Tab-separated table of C-alpha atoms in Angstrom:
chain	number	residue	atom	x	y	z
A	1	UNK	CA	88.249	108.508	64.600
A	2	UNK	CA	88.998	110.001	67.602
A	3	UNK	CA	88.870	109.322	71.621
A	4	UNK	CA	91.570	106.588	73.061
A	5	UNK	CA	92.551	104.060	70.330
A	6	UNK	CA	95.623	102.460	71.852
A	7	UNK	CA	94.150	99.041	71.832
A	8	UNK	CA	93.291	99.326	68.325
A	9	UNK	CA	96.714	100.459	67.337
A	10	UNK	CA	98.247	98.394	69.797
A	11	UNK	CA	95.779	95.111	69.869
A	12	UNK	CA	96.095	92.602	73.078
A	13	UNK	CA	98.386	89.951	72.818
A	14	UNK	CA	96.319	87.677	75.536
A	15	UNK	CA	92.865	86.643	75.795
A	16	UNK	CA	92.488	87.956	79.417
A	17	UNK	CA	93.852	92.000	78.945
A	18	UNK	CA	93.051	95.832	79.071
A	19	UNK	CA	90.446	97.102	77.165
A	20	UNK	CA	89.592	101.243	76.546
A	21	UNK	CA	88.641	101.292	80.394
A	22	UNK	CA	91.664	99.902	81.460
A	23	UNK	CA	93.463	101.946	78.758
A	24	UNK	CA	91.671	105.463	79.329
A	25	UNK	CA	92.165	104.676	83.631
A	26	UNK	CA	95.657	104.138	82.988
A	27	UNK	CA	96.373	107.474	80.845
A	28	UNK	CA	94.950	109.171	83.966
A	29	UNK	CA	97.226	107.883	86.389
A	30	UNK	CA	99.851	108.705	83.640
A	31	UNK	CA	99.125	112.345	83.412
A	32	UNK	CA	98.653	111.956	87.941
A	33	UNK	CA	102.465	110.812	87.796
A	34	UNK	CA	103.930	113.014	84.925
A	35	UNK	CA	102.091	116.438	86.717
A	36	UNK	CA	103.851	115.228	90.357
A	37	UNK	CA	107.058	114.627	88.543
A	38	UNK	CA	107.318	118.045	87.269
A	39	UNK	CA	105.523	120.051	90.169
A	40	UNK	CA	108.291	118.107	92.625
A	41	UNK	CA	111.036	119.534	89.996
A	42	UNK	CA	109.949	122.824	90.275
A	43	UNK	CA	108.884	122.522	93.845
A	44	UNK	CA	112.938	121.589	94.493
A	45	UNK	CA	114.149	124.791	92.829
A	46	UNK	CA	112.046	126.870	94.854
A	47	UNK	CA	114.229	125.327	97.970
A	48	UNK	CA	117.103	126.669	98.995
A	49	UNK	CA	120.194	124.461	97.424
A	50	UNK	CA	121.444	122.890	100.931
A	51	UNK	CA	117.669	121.572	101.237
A	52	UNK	CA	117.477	120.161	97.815
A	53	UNK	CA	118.771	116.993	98.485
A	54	UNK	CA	115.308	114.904	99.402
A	55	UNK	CA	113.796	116.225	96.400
A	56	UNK	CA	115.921	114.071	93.809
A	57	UNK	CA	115.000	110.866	94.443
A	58	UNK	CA	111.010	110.941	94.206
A	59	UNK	CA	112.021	113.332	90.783
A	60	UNK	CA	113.498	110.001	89.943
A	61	UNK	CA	110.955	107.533	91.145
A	62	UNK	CA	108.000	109.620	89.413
A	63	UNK	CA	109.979	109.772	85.542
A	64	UNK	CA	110.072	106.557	85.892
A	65	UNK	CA	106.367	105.685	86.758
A	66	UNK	CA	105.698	108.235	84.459
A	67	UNK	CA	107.425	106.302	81.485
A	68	UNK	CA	105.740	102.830	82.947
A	69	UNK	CA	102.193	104.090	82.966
A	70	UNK	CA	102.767	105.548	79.371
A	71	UNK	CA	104.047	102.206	77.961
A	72	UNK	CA	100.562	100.502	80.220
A	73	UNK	CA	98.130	103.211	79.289
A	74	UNK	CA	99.575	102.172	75.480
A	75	UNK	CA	98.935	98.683	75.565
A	76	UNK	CA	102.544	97.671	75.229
A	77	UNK	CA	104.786	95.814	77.687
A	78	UNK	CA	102.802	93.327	78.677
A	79	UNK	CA	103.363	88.971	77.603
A	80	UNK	CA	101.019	86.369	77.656
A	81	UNK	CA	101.337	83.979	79.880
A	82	UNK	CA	98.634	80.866	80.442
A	83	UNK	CA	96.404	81.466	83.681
A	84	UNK	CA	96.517	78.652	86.314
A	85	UNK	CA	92.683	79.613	87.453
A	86	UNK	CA	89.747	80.701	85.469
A	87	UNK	CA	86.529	82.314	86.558
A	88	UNK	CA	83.375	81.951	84.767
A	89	UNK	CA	83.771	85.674	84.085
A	90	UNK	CA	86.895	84.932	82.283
A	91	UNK	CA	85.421	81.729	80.969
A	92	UNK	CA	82.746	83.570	79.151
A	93	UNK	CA	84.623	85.708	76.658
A	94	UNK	CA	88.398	84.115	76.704
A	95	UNK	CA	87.399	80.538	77.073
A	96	UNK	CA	90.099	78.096	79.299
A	97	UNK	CA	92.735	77.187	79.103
A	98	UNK	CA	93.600	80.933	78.273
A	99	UNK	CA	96.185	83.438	78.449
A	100	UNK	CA	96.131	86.301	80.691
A	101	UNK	CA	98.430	89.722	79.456
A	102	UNK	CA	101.433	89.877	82.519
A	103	UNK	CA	102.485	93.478	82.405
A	104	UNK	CA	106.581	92.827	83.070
A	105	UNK	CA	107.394	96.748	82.402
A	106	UNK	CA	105.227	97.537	85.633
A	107	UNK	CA	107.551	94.744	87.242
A	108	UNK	CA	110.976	97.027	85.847
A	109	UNK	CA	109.368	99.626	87.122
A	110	UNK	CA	108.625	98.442	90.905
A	111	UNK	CA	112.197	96.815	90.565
A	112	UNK	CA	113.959	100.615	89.718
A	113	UNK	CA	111.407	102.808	91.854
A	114	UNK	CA	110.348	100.406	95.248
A	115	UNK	CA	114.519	100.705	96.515
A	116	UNK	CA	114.021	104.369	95.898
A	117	UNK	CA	111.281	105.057	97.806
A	118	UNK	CA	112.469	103.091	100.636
A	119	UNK	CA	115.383	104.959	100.261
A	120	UNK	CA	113.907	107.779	100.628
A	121	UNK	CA	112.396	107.132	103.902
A	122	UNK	CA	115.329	105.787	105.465
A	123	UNK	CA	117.584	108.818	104.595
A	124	UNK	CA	116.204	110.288	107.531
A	125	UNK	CA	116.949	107.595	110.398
A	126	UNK	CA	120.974	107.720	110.108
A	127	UNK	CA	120.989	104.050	109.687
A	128	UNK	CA	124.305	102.160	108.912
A	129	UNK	CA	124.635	101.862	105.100
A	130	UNK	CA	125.181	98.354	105.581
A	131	UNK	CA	121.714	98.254	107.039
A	132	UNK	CA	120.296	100.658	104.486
A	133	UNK	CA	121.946	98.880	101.936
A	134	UNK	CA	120.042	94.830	102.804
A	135	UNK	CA	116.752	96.686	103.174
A	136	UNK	CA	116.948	97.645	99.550
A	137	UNK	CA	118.224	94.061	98.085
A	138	UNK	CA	114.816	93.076	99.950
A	139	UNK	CA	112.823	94.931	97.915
A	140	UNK	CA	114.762	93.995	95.071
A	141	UNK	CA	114.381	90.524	96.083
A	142	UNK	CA	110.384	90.826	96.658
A	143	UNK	CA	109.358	92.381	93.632
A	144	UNK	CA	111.514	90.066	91.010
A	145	UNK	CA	110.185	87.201	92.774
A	146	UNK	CA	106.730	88.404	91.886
A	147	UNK	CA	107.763	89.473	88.128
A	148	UNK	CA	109.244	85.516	88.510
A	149	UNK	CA	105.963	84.419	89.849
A	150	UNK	CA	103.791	86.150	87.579
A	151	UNK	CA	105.404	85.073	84.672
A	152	UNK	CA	105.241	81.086	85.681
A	153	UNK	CA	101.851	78.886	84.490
A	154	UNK	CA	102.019	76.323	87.151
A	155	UNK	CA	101.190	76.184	90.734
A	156	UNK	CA	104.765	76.913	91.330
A	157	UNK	CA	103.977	80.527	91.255
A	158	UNK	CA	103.076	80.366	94.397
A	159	UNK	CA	106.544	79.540	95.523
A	160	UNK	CA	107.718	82.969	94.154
A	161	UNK	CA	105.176	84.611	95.828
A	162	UNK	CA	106.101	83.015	99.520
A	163	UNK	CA	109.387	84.478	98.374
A	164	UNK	CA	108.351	88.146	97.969
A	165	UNK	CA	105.988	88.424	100.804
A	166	UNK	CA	108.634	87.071	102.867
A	167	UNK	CA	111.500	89.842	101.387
A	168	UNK	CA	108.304	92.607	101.769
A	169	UNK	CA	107.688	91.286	105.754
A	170	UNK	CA	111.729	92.052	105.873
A	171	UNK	CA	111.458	95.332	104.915
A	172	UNK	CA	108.261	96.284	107.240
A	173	UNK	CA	110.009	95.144	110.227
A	174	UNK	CA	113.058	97.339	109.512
A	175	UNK	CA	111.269	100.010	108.720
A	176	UNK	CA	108.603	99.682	112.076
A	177	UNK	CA	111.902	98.341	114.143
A	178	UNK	CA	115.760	99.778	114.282
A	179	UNK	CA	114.716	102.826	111.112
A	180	UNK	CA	112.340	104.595	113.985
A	181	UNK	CA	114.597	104.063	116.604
A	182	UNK	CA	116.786	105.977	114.246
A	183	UNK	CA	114.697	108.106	113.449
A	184	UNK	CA	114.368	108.928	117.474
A	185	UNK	CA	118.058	109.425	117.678
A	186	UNK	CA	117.976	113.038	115.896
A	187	UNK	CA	115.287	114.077	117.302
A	188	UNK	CA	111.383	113.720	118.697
A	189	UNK	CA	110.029	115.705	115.644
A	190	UNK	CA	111.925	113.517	112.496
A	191	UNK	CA	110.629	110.044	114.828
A	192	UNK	CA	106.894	111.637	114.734
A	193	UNK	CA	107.281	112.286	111.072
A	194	UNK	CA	108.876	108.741	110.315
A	195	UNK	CA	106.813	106.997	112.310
A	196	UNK	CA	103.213	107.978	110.348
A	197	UNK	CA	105.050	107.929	107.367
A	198	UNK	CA	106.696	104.421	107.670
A	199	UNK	CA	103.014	102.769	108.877
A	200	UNK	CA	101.377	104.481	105.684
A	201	UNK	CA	104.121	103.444	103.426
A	202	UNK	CA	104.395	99.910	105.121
A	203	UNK	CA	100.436	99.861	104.921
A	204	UNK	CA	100.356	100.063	101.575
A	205	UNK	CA	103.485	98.018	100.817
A	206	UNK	CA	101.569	94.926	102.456
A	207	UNK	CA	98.674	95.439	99.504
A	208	UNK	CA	101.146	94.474	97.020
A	209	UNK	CA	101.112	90.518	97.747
A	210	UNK	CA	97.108	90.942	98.121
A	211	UNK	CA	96.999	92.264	94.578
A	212	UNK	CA	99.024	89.792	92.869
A	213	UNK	CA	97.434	86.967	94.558
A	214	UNK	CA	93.849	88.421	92.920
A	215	UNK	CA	95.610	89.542	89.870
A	216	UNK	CA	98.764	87.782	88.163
A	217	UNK	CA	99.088	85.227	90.693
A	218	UNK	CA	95.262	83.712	90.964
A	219	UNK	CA	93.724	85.170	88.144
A	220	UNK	CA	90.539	86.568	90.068
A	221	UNK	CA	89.883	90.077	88.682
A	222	UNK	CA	89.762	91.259	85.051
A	223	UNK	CA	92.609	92.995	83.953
A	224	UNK	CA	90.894	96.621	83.874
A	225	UNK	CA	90.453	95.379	87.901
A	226	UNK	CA	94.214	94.825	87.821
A	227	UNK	CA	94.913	98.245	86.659
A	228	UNK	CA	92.993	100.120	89.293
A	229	UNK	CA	93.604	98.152	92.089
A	230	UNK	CA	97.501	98.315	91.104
A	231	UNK	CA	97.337	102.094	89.935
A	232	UNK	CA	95.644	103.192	93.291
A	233	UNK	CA	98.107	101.505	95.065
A	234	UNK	CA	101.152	103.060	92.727
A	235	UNK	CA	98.921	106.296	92.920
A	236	UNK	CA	98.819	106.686	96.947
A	237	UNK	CA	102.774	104.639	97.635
A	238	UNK	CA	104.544	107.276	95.375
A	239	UNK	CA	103.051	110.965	94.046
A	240	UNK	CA	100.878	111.481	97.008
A	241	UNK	CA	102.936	109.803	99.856
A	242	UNK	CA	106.076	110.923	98.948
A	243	UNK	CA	104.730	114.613	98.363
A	244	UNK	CA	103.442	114.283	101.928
A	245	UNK	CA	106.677	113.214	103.412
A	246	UNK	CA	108.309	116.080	101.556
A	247	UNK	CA	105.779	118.533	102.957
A	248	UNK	CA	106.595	117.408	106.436
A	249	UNK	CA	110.182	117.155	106.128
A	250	UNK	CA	109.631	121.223	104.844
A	251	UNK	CA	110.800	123.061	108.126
A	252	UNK	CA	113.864	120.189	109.011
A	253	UNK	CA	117.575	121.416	108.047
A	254	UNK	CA	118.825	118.441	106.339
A	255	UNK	CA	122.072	118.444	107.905
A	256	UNK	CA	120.483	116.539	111.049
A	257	UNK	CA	120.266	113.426	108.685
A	258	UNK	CA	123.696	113.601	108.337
A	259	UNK	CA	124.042	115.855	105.002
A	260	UNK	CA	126.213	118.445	104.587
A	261	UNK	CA	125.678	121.626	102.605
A	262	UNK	CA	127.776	122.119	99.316
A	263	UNK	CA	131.020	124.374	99.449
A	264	UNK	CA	132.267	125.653	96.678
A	265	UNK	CA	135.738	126.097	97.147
A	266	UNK	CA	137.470	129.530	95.751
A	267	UNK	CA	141.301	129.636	95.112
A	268	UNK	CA	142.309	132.108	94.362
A	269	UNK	CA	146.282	131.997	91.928
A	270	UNK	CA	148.994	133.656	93.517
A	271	UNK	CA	150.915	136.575	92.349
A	272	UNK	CA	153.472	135.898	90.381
A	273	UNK	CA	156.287	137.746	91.758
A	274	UNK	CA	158.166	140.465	89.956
């Protein structure tokens, strides 16, 4: 045999899952994240070493999307969980009540990487670390309430999901608010760069309640819909946004945010006198 055969090897464990679509869609984002990850790596040693700095973070964020997609793209890391809506398009091949595959390593890997990137943006306002620091227990907060959500039956769900909008809505206002006044504080050219990239990155931070509600939370679109409305969203939020923001942040001398280059301190031993 030959073509994809992860579902075969690694057969569904709900009703309502991925099939060689889903699978073959999600090997391409795979190979999209794992190419980013190492063109960033070897974009970074082409820097000089003061100007390295913004470069290890989205090296982080993309190994880990890299090893999420894998595990997806595999059929693996994913539970069933019993859907509170049907469809008739569900209906007609997985019957109801049935159980819909909840992909919880996606969740660990929104949980590890969404901080990060928002991390990332807000290195260069020269915000408080205090204030740095609740902006990314927010996005903590937001996506575990989802994982939470998803992985509930009944119409509680939607509690969960009130929970992580709400922690998501946080985060956009500090980001639109006090990180671009920030931002404006070193300088006109690192507010003009913040402020495009903080309305594309909030932009597509808002989609992320939108899918769940059609996806995990109300059950709406198949699961192959789940992967490409998700892996879009994963596709555009991380590899090609944060390559963008690194572009733009090319020609800025990192020491305006605040970070100093590396000494390396030479001492020299004393004579020993005679």
């Amino acid at each position: 045999m030959s073509g994809n055969q992860a579902v075969d090897i690694n057969p569904p464990n709900a009703a309502i899952s991925i099939n060689t679509n889903g699978s073959d869609w999600l090997w391409a984002a795979f190979s999209l994240f794992l190419a980013s990850d190492l063109g960033v790596i070897a974009w970074m040693w082409l820097r000089p070493s003061a100007q390295r700095i913004l470069h290890l973070l989205p090296i982080i964020i993309l190994s880990i999307s890299s090893v999420v997609y894998f595990t997806m793209a595999a059929d693996l890391g994913s539970t069933p969980i019993t859907a509170e809506f049907y469809g008739d398009h569900h209906q007609t091949y997985a019957g109801e009540p049935a159980t819909r595959a909840i992909w919880y390593v996606r969740y660990i890997g929104w949980v590890l990487t969404m901080p990060l990137l928002t991390l990332e943006v807000l290195l260069t306002t020269g915000l408080p670390a205090t204030e740095v620091s609740a902006t990314l227990f927010m996005q903590v907060v937001a996506f575990v309430s989802l994982l939470v959500g998803a992985l509930v039956s009944s119409t509680y769900k939607w509690g969960y999901f009130v929970f992580g909008t709400a922690a998501i809505l946080y985060v956009v206002v500090h980001l639109l608010a006090p990180a671009r006044v920030g931002a404006g504080a070193i300088g006109t050219d690192v507010r003009s760069i913040f402020t495009r990239s903080a309305a594309a990155f909030t932009f597509l931070l808002l989609l992320y309640p939108l899918a769940w509600g059609l996806s995990d939370g109300g059950n709406v679109i198949t699961s192959d819909g789940e992967m490409a409305f998700y892996g879009v969203l994963d596709v555009l939020i991380q590899p090609v946004f944060l390559l963008a923001f690194l572009f733009q942040l090319r020609s800025i001398d990192v020491t305006r945010f605040g970070f100093a280059p590396r000494h390396v301190l030479v001492i020299e031993k004393p004579a020993v006198s005679a």
